[in-house]
Coordinates of C-alpha atoms in Angstrom, one line a residue:
Chain A
M661 CA -61.2 161.5 109.1
L662 CA -64.4 161.1 111.2
L663 CA -65.1 157.7 113.1
N664 CA -68.1 156.3 113.4
Q665 CA -67.6 155.2 117.1
L666 CA -66.6 158.8 119.3
S667 CA -65.6 156.5 122.3
N668 CA -63.0 154.9 119.9
K669 CA -61.4 158.5 119.0
T670 CA -60.8 159.8 122.9
V671 CA -57.9 158.1 125.0
D672 CA -57.3 157.3 128.1
E673 CA -58.0 158.7 131.5
I674 CA -55.3 159.9 132.2
D675 CA -55.5 164.2 133.1
I676 CA -53.2 165.3 130.4
G677 CA -54.2 166.8 127.6
Y678 CA -52.6 165.0 124.8
W679 CA -53.5 163.9 120.7
E680 CA -51.9 160.5 119.8
L681 CA -51.3 160.3 116.0
K682 CA -51.8 156.5 115.2
D683 CA -49.5 154.9 112.9
N684 CA -52.7 154.6 110.1
D685 CA -52.4 158.8 109.6
E686 CA -55.7 158.7 113.0
I687 CA -55.5 161.1 115.6
L688 CA -57.4 160.5 119.0
W689 CA -57.9 163.1 121.3
S690 CA -57.6 162.7 124.9
K691 CA -60.2 163.2 127.3
A692 CA -58.4 165.4 129.6
F693 CA -58.2 167.6 126.1
L694 CA -61.2 167.4 125.2
S695 CA -62.4 168.6 128.9
S696 CA -59.7 171.0 129.1
L697 CA -61.8 173.1 126.4
K698 CA -64.9 172.2 127.7
Y699 CA -66.0 170.0 125.1
S700 CA -67.7 166.4 126.0
E701 CA -66.6 163.5 124.1
K702 CA -70.0 163.6 121.9
E703 CA -70.0 167.1 121.1
A704 CA -66.6 167.5 119.1
K705 CA -65.8 166.8 115.3
I706 CA -62.7 165.3 116.2
N707 CA -60.4 166.1 113.2
L708 CA -57.3 168.1 112.1
N709 CA -59.7 170.6 110.1
Y710 CA -61.8 171.3 113.1
F711 CA -59.0 172.0 115.1
L712 CA -57.5 174.3 112.6
N713 CA -60.2 176.4 111.7
H714 CA -62.3 176.7 114.9
I715 CA -60.0 175.7 117.9
I716 CA -56.2 177.4 117.4
H717 CA -56.1 180.7 117.5
K718 CA -55.7 182.5 114.2
E719 CA -52.5 184.2 115.2
D720 CA -51.0 180.6 115.9
H721 CA -52.0 178.8 113.4
D722 CA -49.8 178.7 110.7
L723 CA -46.9 178.0 113.2
F724 CA -48.9 175.5 114.4
R725 CA -50.1 173.9 111.0
N726 CA -45.9 174.2 109.9
N727 CA -44.6 172.7 113.4
F728 CA -47.4 169.8 113.1
F729 CA -46.6 168.9 109.4
S730 CA -43.1 168.9 109.6
F731 CA -43.4 166.7 112.9
I732 CA -45.9 164.2 111.4
K733 CA -43.6 164.0 108.1
N734 CA -39.7 164.8 109.4
G735 CA -40.0 163.8 113.3
T736 CA -39.5 167.0 113.9
D737 CA -39.8 168.0 118.0
F738 CA -41.3 171.7 118.4
R739 CA -42.8 173.3 121.4
Q740 CA -45.3 176.6 120.9
S741 CA -47.3 178.5 123.1
M742 CA -50.9 179.0 121.5
L743 CA -54.1 180.1 122.6
L744 CA -57.2 177.6 121.7
K745 CA -60.8 178.5 122.3
S746 CA -63.2 175.9 124.3
R747 CA -66.4 175.6 123.7
K748 CA -67.8 178.9 125.2
G749 CA -66.2 180.8 123.1
K750 CA -62.8 182.1 125.5
Y751 CA -59.5 181.5 124.8
K752 CA -57.4 179.8 127.2
E753 CA -53.3 179.5 127.0
F754 CA -51.9 176.4 126.3
V755 CA -48.3 175.0 126.1
C756 CA -48.5 172.4 123.1
T757 CA -44.9 170.2 123.2
T758 CA -44.2 166.7 121.8
N759 CA -41.3 165.5 123.7
F760 CA -43.5 166.1 127.2
N761 CA -41.2 164.3 129.6
F762 CA -43.9 162.0 130.8
S763 CA -44.5 158.4 131.4
L764 CA -47.6 157.2 130.6
K765 CA -48.2 154.0 129.0
L766 CA -48.7 155.0 125.8
N767 CA -48.6 153.0 122.3
E768 CA -45.3 152.6 120.9
N769 CA -47.4 152.6 117.4
S770 CA -47.7 156.0 118.2
R771 CA -46.5 159.4 118.5
F772 CA -48.0 162.2 120.7
I773 CA -49.1 165.7 120.7
F774 CA -49.1 167.2 124.3
F775 CA -51.8 170.1 125.6
N776 CA -50.9 171.6 128.9
K777 CA -52.9 174.5 130.1
R778 CA -50.9 177.6 131.2
K779 CA -51.7 178.2 134.7
F780 CA -52.1 181.9 135.8
K781 CA -52.9 183.0 139.5
T782 CA -54.5 186.3 138.4
N783 CA -57.5 187.4 138.3
K784 CA -59.6 187.8 135.2
K785 CA -58.7 190.9 134.7
V786 CA -55.5 191.0 134.4
S787 CA -55.1 187.7 132.3
K788 CA -57.7 189.4 129.9
N789 CA -55.1 192.5 130.2
K790 CA -52.2 190.2 129.4
F791 CA -54.2 189.1 126.2
Y792 CA -54.4 192.5 124.8
Y793 CA -50.8 193.1 125.5
K794 CA -49.8 189.8 123.9
E795 CA -51.7 190.5 120.9
T796 CA -50.4 193.7 120.6
A797 CA -46.8 192.1 121.2
E798 CA -47.3 189.6 118.5
M799 CA -49.0 192.0 116.1
T800 CA -46.3 194.8 115.8
K801 CA -43.9 192.6 116.8
T802 CA -42.5 193.2 119.6
G803 CA -40.5 191.9 122.1
S804 CA -39.7 192.9 125.8
W805 CA -36.9 192.5 128.4
Y806 CA -35.5 193.0 131.2
V807 CA -31.9 192.7 132.8
D808 CA -31.4 192.3 136.3
F809 CA -28.3 193.4 137.7
T810 CA -28.5 192.6 141.5
K811 CA -29.6 188.7 139.9
Q812 CA -27.1 188.9 137.1
K813 CA -30.2 187.7 135.1
S814 CA -32.0 188.4 132.3
Y815 CA -35.4 188.2 131.2
W816 CA -37.1 187.4 128.2
D817 CA -41.2 187.1 127.2
Q818 CA -42.2 184.7 124.7
Q819 CA -41.8 187.3 122.0
T820 CA -39.2 188.2 122.7
R821 CA -37.7 183.9 122.0
R822 CA -39.8 184.2 118.8
I823 CA -38.6 187.0 117.2
L824 CA -35.0 185.8 117.9
E825 CA -36.0 182.3 117.1
Y826 CA -35.4 180.8 120.2
P827 CA -37.5 177.5 122.1
E828 CA -39.9 179.0 124.3
D829 CA -38.2 177.3 127.4
Y830 CA -34.7 179.2 126.1
I831 CA -33.1 181.1 128.7
P832 CA -30.7 183.9 127.6
S833 CA -27.6 184.8 129.0
L834 CA -26.6 187.9 130.3
K835 CA -22.8 186.8 130.2
H836 CA -23.0 186.3 126.6
S837 CA -25.5 189.1 125.1
I838 CA -23.2 190.3 122.5
K839 CA -24.2 187.0 121.0
Y840 CA -27.8 188.5 120.0
F841 CA -26.0 190.8 117.8
P842 CA -23.9 190.7 114.7
K843 CA -20.9 191.4 114.7
A844 CA -20.4 194.6 113.1
Y845 CA -23.0 196.0 115.5
Q846 CA -21.5 194.4 118.5
K847 CA -19.7 197.6 119.4
L848 CA -22.7 199.8 118.9
A849 CA -25.0 197.2 121.7
K850 CA -22.3 197.4 123.9
N851 CA -22.0 201.2 124.2
T852 CA -25.3 201.5 124.4
F853 CA -26.1 199.2 127.1
I854 CA -23.1 200.4 129.2
E855 CA -24.1 204.4 128.9
C856 CA -27.7 203.0 130.4
A857 CA -26.1 200.9 133.3
Y858 CA -23.6 203.4 134.4
E859 CA -25.5 206.9 133.3
G860 CA -29.0 206.1 133.7
K861 CA -29.5 207.2 129.7
K862 CA -32.2 206.0 128.3
F863 CA -32.1 204.9 124.3
N864 CA -34.1 204.0 120.9
I865 CA -31.9 203.5 118.2
E866 CA -31.6 200.9 115.2
I867 CA -29.4 198.5 115.4
K868 CA -29.0 194.8 113.6
M869 CA -29.8 191.2 115.9
L870 CA -28.5 187.9 114.9
T871 CA -31.1 184.9 115.6
K872 CA -30.9 181.5 116.7
N873 CA -30.7 180.4 113.0
N874 CA -28.0 183.4 112.1
R875 CA -30.5 185.2 110.4
S876 CA -29.5 189.2 111.1
F877 CA -32.5 191.7 111.0
W878 CA -33.3 195.1 112.0
V879 CA -35.1 196.0 115.2
R880 CA -35.5 199.6 117.0
A881 CA -34.8 198.6 120.7
M882 CA -35.4 201.1 123.2
G883 CA -34.5 200.9 127.4
K884 CA -34.5 202.7 130.4
P885 CA -33.0 202.0 133.6
V886 CA -34.5 200.4 136.5
F887 CA -33.8 202.9 140.0
N888 CA -34.2 201.1 143.1
D889 CA -35.3 203.2 146.8
L890 CA -31.8 204.8 146.9
K891 CA -31.6 205.7 143.1
K892 CA -29.2 202.6 142.0
I893 CA -29.4 201.2 138.8
I894 CA -30.3 198.1 139.6
G895 CA -31.6 197.0 135.8
I896 CA -32.5 197.8 132.5
R897 CA -36.2 197.0 130.9
G898 CA -36.5 197.6 127.0
V899 CA -38.9 196.2 124.0
F900 CA -37.7 196.0 120.9
Q901 CA -39.4 195.8 117.4
D902 CA -38.8 193.5 114.4
I903 CA -38.9 196.5 112.1
D904 CA -36.7 194.6 109.6
A905 CA -39.0 194.7 106.2
S906 CA -39.4 198.9 106.5
K907 CA -36.1 199.6 107.3
T908 CA -34.7 197.2 104.3
K909 CA -37.3 199.2 102.1
E910 CA -35.7 202.3 103.4
I911 CA -32.7 201.4 103.2
S912 CA -33.1 200.1 99.5
L913 CA -35.0 203.4 98.7
Q914 CA -31.8 205.3 100.1
K915 CA -29.6 203.5 97.6
T916 CA -32.2 204.3 95.3
S917 CA -32.3 208.0 95.8
N918 CA -28.4 207.8 96.2
I919 CA -27.5 206.8 92.9
V920 CA -30.6 209.3 91.6
A921 CA -29.0 212.2 93.5
S922 CA -25.5 211.1 92.0
Q923 CA -26.9 210.9 88.2
N924 CA -28.1 214.0 88.6
K925 CA -24.8 215.8 89.6
R926 CA -23.0 214.0 87.3
L927 CA -25.5 215.5 84.4
F928 CA -25.3 218.9 85.9
N929 CA -21.6 218.8 86.1
F930 CA -21.6 217.1 82.3
A931 CA -24.0 220.5 81.5
H932 CA -22.2 222.6 82.7
I933 CA -18.7 221.2 81.4
V934 CA -20.6 221.6 77.7
S935 CA -21.7 224.5 78.6
H936 CA -18.4 226.3 80.1
N937 CA -16.0 224.3 77.4
L938 CA -17.7 225.3 74.4
R939 CA -18.4 228.8 75.9
S940 CA -14.6 229.5 75.5
H941 CA -13.7 228.7 72.5
T942 CA -17.3 230.3 70.5
S943 CA -16.4 233.4 72.7
N944 CA -12.5 233.3 71.1
L945 CA -14.4 232.9 67.7
T946 CA -16.5 236.3 68.5
L947 CA -13.4 237.8 69.5
I948 CA -12.1 237.0 66.1
S949 CA -14.3 238.0 64.1
E950 CA -14.8 241.2 65.9
L951 CA -10.7 241.8 65.3
I952 CA -11.2 241.0 61.4
D953 CA -14.1 244.4 61.6
T954 CA -11.7 246.1 63.4
Y955 CA -8.7 245.7 61.2
D956 CA -8.5 247.5 57.9
S957 CA -5.7 245.8 55.9
C958 CA -5.9 242.0 54.0
E959 CA -2.7 241.2 56.0
E960 CA -3.6 241.7 59.3
K961 CA -6.9 239.9 58.8
L962 CA -5.4 237.3 57.0
S963 CA -3.2 237.1 59.7
L964 CA -6.0 236.0 62.6
I965 CA -6.0 232.8 60.3
E966 CA -3.6 231.0 62.2
N967 CA -5.7 232.0 65.6
V968 CA -8.6 230.1 63.4
K969 CA -6.5 227.0 63.4
D970 CA -6.0 226.7 67.1
I971 CA -9.3 227.5 68.2
A972 CA -10.4 224.9 65.5
N973 CA -7.8 222.5 66.9
S974 CA -9.3 222.9 70.5
L975 CA -12.8 223.2 69.9
H976 CA -12.3 219.7 68.1
E977 CA -10.0 218.3 71.2
T978 CA -13.0 219.3 73.7
I979 CA -15.6 217.9 71.6
E980 CA -13.7 214.7 71.3
H981 CA -13.2 214.7 75.3
L982 CA -17.0 215.1 75.8
N983 CA -17.5 212.4 73.7
E984 CA -15.8 210.2 75.1
V985 CA -17.4 211.0 78.4
V986 CA -20.9 210.7 76.8
T987 CA -19.5 207.3 76.0
I988 CA -19.3 206.4 79.0
Q989 CA -22.0 207.5 80.5
T990 CA -23.7 205.6 77.5
S991 CA -22.1 202.5 77.2
T992 CA -22.7 200.9 80.8
N993 CA -24.5 198.3 79.4
K994 CA -21.7 197.0 77.6
S995 CA -20.5 193.5 78.1
K996 CA -18.9 193.2 81.3
S997 CA -17.3 190.0 81.6
L998 CA -14.6 188.3 84.2
V999 CA -12.0 190.3 83.9
V1000 CA -8.0 189.5 85.2
F1001 CA -6.4 192.6 87.5
D1002 CA -2.9 190.6 86.5
N1003 CA -3.9 190.6 82.9
I1004 CA -5.0 194.0 82.5
L1005 CA -2.3 195.5 84.7
N1006 CA 0.5 193.5 82.0
Q1007 CA -1.7 194.6 79.4
V1008 CA -0.9 198.0 80.6
I1009 CA 2.5 198.0 81.9
K1010 CA 3.2 196.5 77.8
S1011 CA 1.5 199.7 75.9
I1012 CA 3.2 202.2 78.7
G1013 CA 6.5 200.0 78.8
Q1014 CA 8.8 203.0 77.6
I1015 CA 7.3 205.8 80.7
I1016 CA 8.0 203.0 83.0
A1017 CA 12.1 202.4 81.7
K1018 CA 12.3 206.1 81.0
E1019 CA 11.6 206.6 84.4
N1020 CA 13.2 204.3 86.6
T1021 CA 9.4 202.9 87.9
T1022 CA 9.0 199.9 90.2
I1023 CA 5.3 198.6 89.9
H1024 CA 4.6 196.4 92.8
S1025 CA 1.7 194.5 92.7
N1026 CA -1.0 191.5 94.7
F1027 CA -4.1 190.5 93.5
S1028 CA -4.2 187.6 96.4
K1029 CA -7.0 188.7 98.2
L1030 CA -9.0 189.4 94.9
E1031 CA -8.1 188.2 91.4
A1032 CA -10.7 189.0 89.1
I1033 CA -13.8 191.0 89.3
D1034 CA -16.9 191.4 87.1
Y1035 CA -16.2 194.5 85.0
I1036 CA -16.0 195.8 81.4
P1037 CA -12.4 195.2 80.6
A1038 CA -11.9 198.3 78.8
Y1039 CA -12.6 200.6 81.9
L1040 CA -10.4 198.4 84.0
E1041 CA -7.3 199.0 81.5
S1042 CA -8.2 203.1 81.3
I1043 CA -8.7 202.9 85.1
F1044 CA -4.9 201.1 85.5
L1045 CA -3.2 203.8 82.4
N1046 CA -4.7 206.9 83.9
I1047 CA -3.6 206.5 87.6
I1048 CA 0.0 204.6 86.9
T1049 CA 0.6 207.5 83.8
N1050 CA -0.2 210.2 86.5
A1051 CA 2.1 208.5 89.1
I1052 CA 4.5 208.9 86.9
K1053 CA 4.2 212.0 85.1
Y1054 CA 3.5 213.2 88.8
K1055 CA 6.6 211.8 90.5
H1056 CA 8.5 213.2 93.7
P1057 CA 11.7 214.7 91.7
D1058 CA 14.5 213.2 94.0
R1059 CA 13.5 209.5 93.8
N1060 CA 11.9 206.9 91.5
P1061 CA 8.6 206.2 91.0
I1062 CA 7.2 203.2 92.8
I1063 CA 4.0 201.8 92.1
T1064 CA 2.2 199.7 94.7
I1065 CA -1.5 198.0 93.4
K1066 CA -3.0 195.3 95.6
S1067 CA -7.4 194.6 96.0
K1068 CA -9.2 193.2 98.8
V1069 CA -12.5 192.4 100.0
L1070 CA -13.8 194.5 103.1
D1071 CA -17.3 194.2 104.3
N1072 CA -18.0 192.6 101.1
N1073 CA -17.0 195.4 99.1
K1074 CA -14.5 194.8 96.3
I1075 CA -11.7 197.2 96.1
L1076 CA -8.7 198.1 94.2
E1077 CA -5.9 200.4 95.7
I1078 CA -3.3 201.9 93.9
S1079 CA -0.5 204.1 96.1
D1080 CA 2.6 205.5 94.5
N1081 CA 5.6 208.2 96.6
G1082 CA 4.9 210.7 94.0
V1083 CA 4.8 214.3 95.0
G1084 CA 1.6 213.8 96.3
I1085 CA -2.0 216.9 96.3
D1086 CA -2.8 219.3 98.4
M1087 CA -6.2 217.7 100.1
D1088 CA -7.0 220.9 101.1
K1089 CA -7.0 222.6 99.0
Y1090 CA -7.8 220.8 95.8
G1091 CA -9.5 217.4 97.4
D1092 CA -12.6 218.4 96.2
K1093 CA -11.2 219.6 92.7
I1094 CA -9.1 216.5 91.9
F1095 CA -11.3 215.0 89.5
G1096 CA -13.3 217.9 87.7
M1097 CA -12.5 218.3 84.2
Y1098 CA -9.8 220.5 83.3
K1099 CA -8.4 220.8 86.8
T1100 CA -4.9 221.0 87.0
F1101 CA -2.2 221.8 90.2
H1102 CA 1.2 220.8 88.9
Y1103 CA 3.3 223.1 86.5
N1104 CA 3.5 220.3 84.4
D1105 CA 3.1 221.5 80.5
D1106 CA 1.5 218.1 79.8
A1107 CA -1.1 218.2 82.5
V1108 CA -4.6 218.4 80.5
G1109 CA -6.8 217.9 83.2
I1110 CA -8.5 214.7 81.5
G1111 CA -7.6 211.5 82.9
L1112 CA -8.8 211.7 86.3
F1113 CA -12.3 213.1 85.3
I1114 CA -12.7 210.2 82.9
T1115 CA -11.5 207.6 85.2
K1116 CA -14.0 209.2 87.8
N1117 CA -16.8 208.7 85.0
Q1118 CA -16.3 205.3 84.2
V1119 CA -16.2 203.9 87.9
E1120 CA -19.1 205.8 88.8
A1121 CA -21.3 204.7 85.8
L1122 CA -20.5 201.2 87.4
N1123 CA -21.9 202.8 90.3
G1124 CA -18.7 202.7 91.9
K1125 CA -16.6 204.9 94.0
I1126 CA -13.1 206.2 93.5
S1127 CA -11.6 208.5 96.5
V1128 CA -7.8 209.9 96.9
S1129 CA -5.8 210.4 100.1
S1130 CA -2.6 211.9 99.5
E1131 CA 0.0 213.6 101.6
V1132 CA 2.2 216.8 99.8
N1133 CA 5.8 215.2 99.3
K1134 CA 5.1 211.7 100.5
G1135 CA 2.5 210.6 97.6
T1136 CA -0.6 209.7 96.9
T1137 CA -3.4 206.8 97.1
F1138 CA -6.3 206.1 94.9
K1139 CA -9.1 204.0 96.1
I1140 CA -11.5 202.1 93.9
E1141 CA -14.9 201.0 95.2
F1142 CA -16.3 198.5 92.7
Chain B
M573 CA -4.1 258.6 66.8
R574 CA -3.9 259.6 70.2
P575 CA -1.7 258.2 72.8
P576 CA -3.1 255.8 75.4
T577 CA -5.2 257.4 78.3
V578 CA -3.7 253.8 80.6
N579 CA -0.6 253.2 81.2
L580 CA -0.6 248.9 82.2
A581 CA -3.4 246.7 82.2
C582 CA -2.6 243.3 83.5
I583 CA -4.4 239.8 81.9
I584 CA -4.8 236.9 84.3
D585 CA -5.8 233.9 82.1
D586 CA -5.0 230.7 81.0
D587 CA -6.5 230.7 77.7
S588 CA -3.7 231.5 75.4
I589 CA -5.7 232.5 72.4
Y590 CA -7.8 234.7 73.9
V591 CA -5.3 236.4 75.7
N592 CA -3.5 236.9 72.4
L593 CA -6.6 238.1 70.9
L594 CA -7.4 240.7 73.5
K595 CA -3.7 242.1 73.0
K596 CA -4.4 242.3 69.6
I597 CA -7.5 244.4 70.1
I598 CA -5.7 246.7 72.8
N599 CA -3.2 247.4 70.8
T600 CA -4.8 247.8 67.2
K601 CA -7.3 250.0 69.2
N602 CA -4.1 251.6 71.2
L603 CA -6.0 251.3 74.3
C604 CA -2.8 251.1 76.9
S605 CA 0.7 251.5 76.7
N606 CA 1.6 247.8 78.3
I607 CA 0.3 244.6 79.4
L608 CA 1.2 242.1 81.8
V609 CA 0.0 239.0 81.0
F610 CA 0.3 236.5 83.5
N611 CA -1.4 232.7 82.5
N612 CA -3.0 231.4 86.6
G613 CA -3.3 233.3 89.7
Q614 CA 0.6 232.2 90.9
Q615 CA 1.9 233.8 89.3
S616 CA 0.6 237.0 89.0
I617 CA 0.4 237.0 93.1
N618 CA 4.6 236.7 92.4
Y619 CA 4.5 239.2 90.5
F620 CA 2.5 241.7 92.7
E621 CA 5.1 240.2 96.1
T622 CA 7.5 241.5 94.3
L623 CA 6.0 245.1 94.0
L624 CA 5.4 245.7 97.1
N625 CA 8.8 245.4 98.2
N626 CA 9.9 248.1 95.6
L627 CA 6.5 250.4 94.9
K628 CA 7.1 252.0 91.6
A629 CA 3.5 254.0 90.5
E630 CA 4.2 252.9 86.5
D631 CA 4.5 249.1 87.7
I632 CA 1.1 249.1 89.3
P633 CA -1.1 248.2 86.6
E634 CA -4.3 250.4 86.0
V635 CA -6.2 247.8 84.7
I636 CA -6.7 243.7 85.9
F637 CA -8.5 241.5 84.0
L638 CA -9.1 237.8 85.9
D639 CA -10.3 234.8 84.6
L640 CA -11.9 232.1 87.3
N641 CA -10.9 229.0 85.5
M642 CA -7.1 228.3 86.5
P643 CA -5.0 226.0 87.5
I644 CA -3.1 226.2 90.6
I645 CA -4.5 229.2 92.0
D646 CA -8.1 229.8 90.6
G647 CA -9.7 233.5 90.3
W648 CA -11.4 232.9 93.4
E649 CA -8.0 232.6 95.6
F650 CA -6.6 235.8 93.5
L651 CA -9.9 237.5 94.6
D652 CA -9.1 236.8 98.4
W653 CA -5.1 237.3 98.0
F654 CA -5.9 240.3 96.6
K655 CA -8.5 241.9 99.0
S656 CA -5.9 241.4 101.7
I657 CA -3.3 243.6 99.7
K658 CA -5.2 246.2 97.3
H659 CA -4.6 248.9 99.8
K660 CA -1.2 249.0 99.7
F661 CA -1.2 249.8 96.3
K662 CA -2.6 253.3 97.5
K663 CA -3.6 253.4 93.8
Q664 CA -6.7 253.3 91.5
I665 CA -7.1 249.7 90.6
S666 CA -10.3 248.6 88.2
L667 CA -10.5 244.9 89.0
Y668 CA -12.9 243.3 85.7
I669 CA -13.6 239.4 85.9
V670 CA -13.6 237.7 83.0
S671 CA -14.9 234.4 82.7
S672 CA -16.9 232.1 79.9
S673 CA -18.7 231.1 83.0
I674 CA -22.5 232.1 82.9
N675 CA -23.4 229.9 85.7
P676 CA -25.4 232.7 87.6
S677 CA -24.2 231.9 91.1
D678 CA -20.6 232.8 89.7
I679 CA -21.6 236.2 88.7
S680 CA -23.6 237.2 91.8
K681 CA -20.9 236.0 94.0
A682 CA -18.5 238.0 91.7
K683 CA -20.7 240.9 92.5
S684 CA -20.9 241.1 95.9
I685 CA -16.8 241.4 96.5
P686 CA -16.1 245.3 96.6
E687 CA -12.9 244.6 94.9
V688 CA -14.5 243.5 91.8
Y689 CA -15.7 246.2 89.3
D690 CA -17.6 244.4 87.2
Y691 CA -18.5 241.3 85.6
I692 CA -17.9 240.4 81.9
S693 CA -19.1 237.3 80.1
K694 CA -16.8 236.1 77.0
P695 CA -16.8 236.7 74.5
V696 CA -15.3 239.8 75.5
R697 CA -16.9 243.5 72.7
V698 CA -14.2 245.7 71.2
K699 CA -16.8 248.2 72.2
D700 CA -16.9 247.1 76.2
L701 CA -13.0 246.8 76.2
E702 CA -13.3 250.4 74.8
T703 CA -15.8 251.7 77.7
I704 CA -13.6 250.1 80.6
F705 CA -10.2 252.5 79.0
S706 CA -12.2 255.2 78.8
K707 CA -13.4 254.8 82.2
T708 CA -10.2 253.8 84.0
S709 CA -8.1 257.1 82.5

């Protein structure tokens, strides 16, 4: 957008650097703006591309471009500090703003962008150092801050404001500083701060912070107390670094690693189960064949046929159980669908209605907080069935079973809780074995030890978690996180 | 057939088929006169505790065959308890662990317990049983 006459493109005699954006998209640069960068009116090739490519520092380039175009298109005001290169190749710091409060005989059809030079009363060396600090801070996304207890104020550097998405003239609040942290991390922030302020404890933690636009992100925050001559703590000085990208990666890696570990554990467990449960049958078969050799008479040999039948039956049963487990592991890609808790529960109650009635069982359910989930319907049915029949099977001898089932959402986790008033399980003794295969803890003859094992496998196959809490003679609660 | 040299053997195991077969072998080979059977550790502890109140030498088994995986009180828990009371019997008791587990950690753990005479992986062979009973006598 070069005009023939350069003199037309610089405007005004006032000693303030600005751009005038005319309604015909033409941009004029003020004389003061050019001179502050040591350009003469004739030298500068006045256009936006030249500014973006040769004048503005590359770190400030993208932000300015975005700000500039959203100002042009939507009239969004902005304020940004930036480094601009003078003709001699030196960077100077400017504050660029659109809503500069300055009475100027301005053309009403134009819009303006102002560039105020930052004034440093420092010698060259310091400002050079400052420049490096700023570069370091920007490149490492590190902000620094100071809290002054005597003045009851907090101070932020520009980088802190930038990271937290606050405008450059924002004055941080000490009183409401908890709002810079998301709810879940406010307690940690408070405790860390208090420990530093009262006990002089340095800190170095990973914590989530909240920007002005309510975006939460991970930072590494470090800080230490500031003492006066009397060794009294008068403030806290600290830095924090935006580590959101790496922390998010770390968390997802940790998740993947947990999944792999749990799958590996299940696989190992399964291999163990297969070898153990099949071995007990095969060793019985071996024993029988030895006995056949030992016996002399045909009658004696034939008497062992009954035992062979027993082994065949239990071997068959074990293989059925193992098959059931394999089916769970391999059918996780079975189609999930929206499953309504109430419907599934009614189905289960219907199918075991006789047992429920026989034991005078009461079932309370409340699914108002979470009515349905995306799940494999058959699994949810089996989960309900196993836990409810267990609750009835292991009811307390002195009272009728009462089963309470409710769903809820806690911290984005979907949770189902099933509690009973049964005999309970001694958690100290059996806590780690409850979900094991063929583990039974009661004297009931019909205890097989397969139900909860299947339930756990179903829940985990869909990346969920199941846990149990129980008190002997009081009851048991199963908690499933989907 | 000569009379058995061992008076009383004790089997602690929840696998009823195995127990039946073991009993048959012991009886057929006439390895011992009497057999005690418990389906889990708890039952056997109950028996031994009653026995401690009224010690009769002929009721104390010379051989115990202990399974590891059992409901209620498993083999390991039984061993913990057995360690603490064994000396009260004032009689040599040879305890064998007989398990279908071939998990090396189970085997080395069992062998590290001084009260355990030996670890036998199922299936038990008739020959092994004969050796055990002849050693015990």
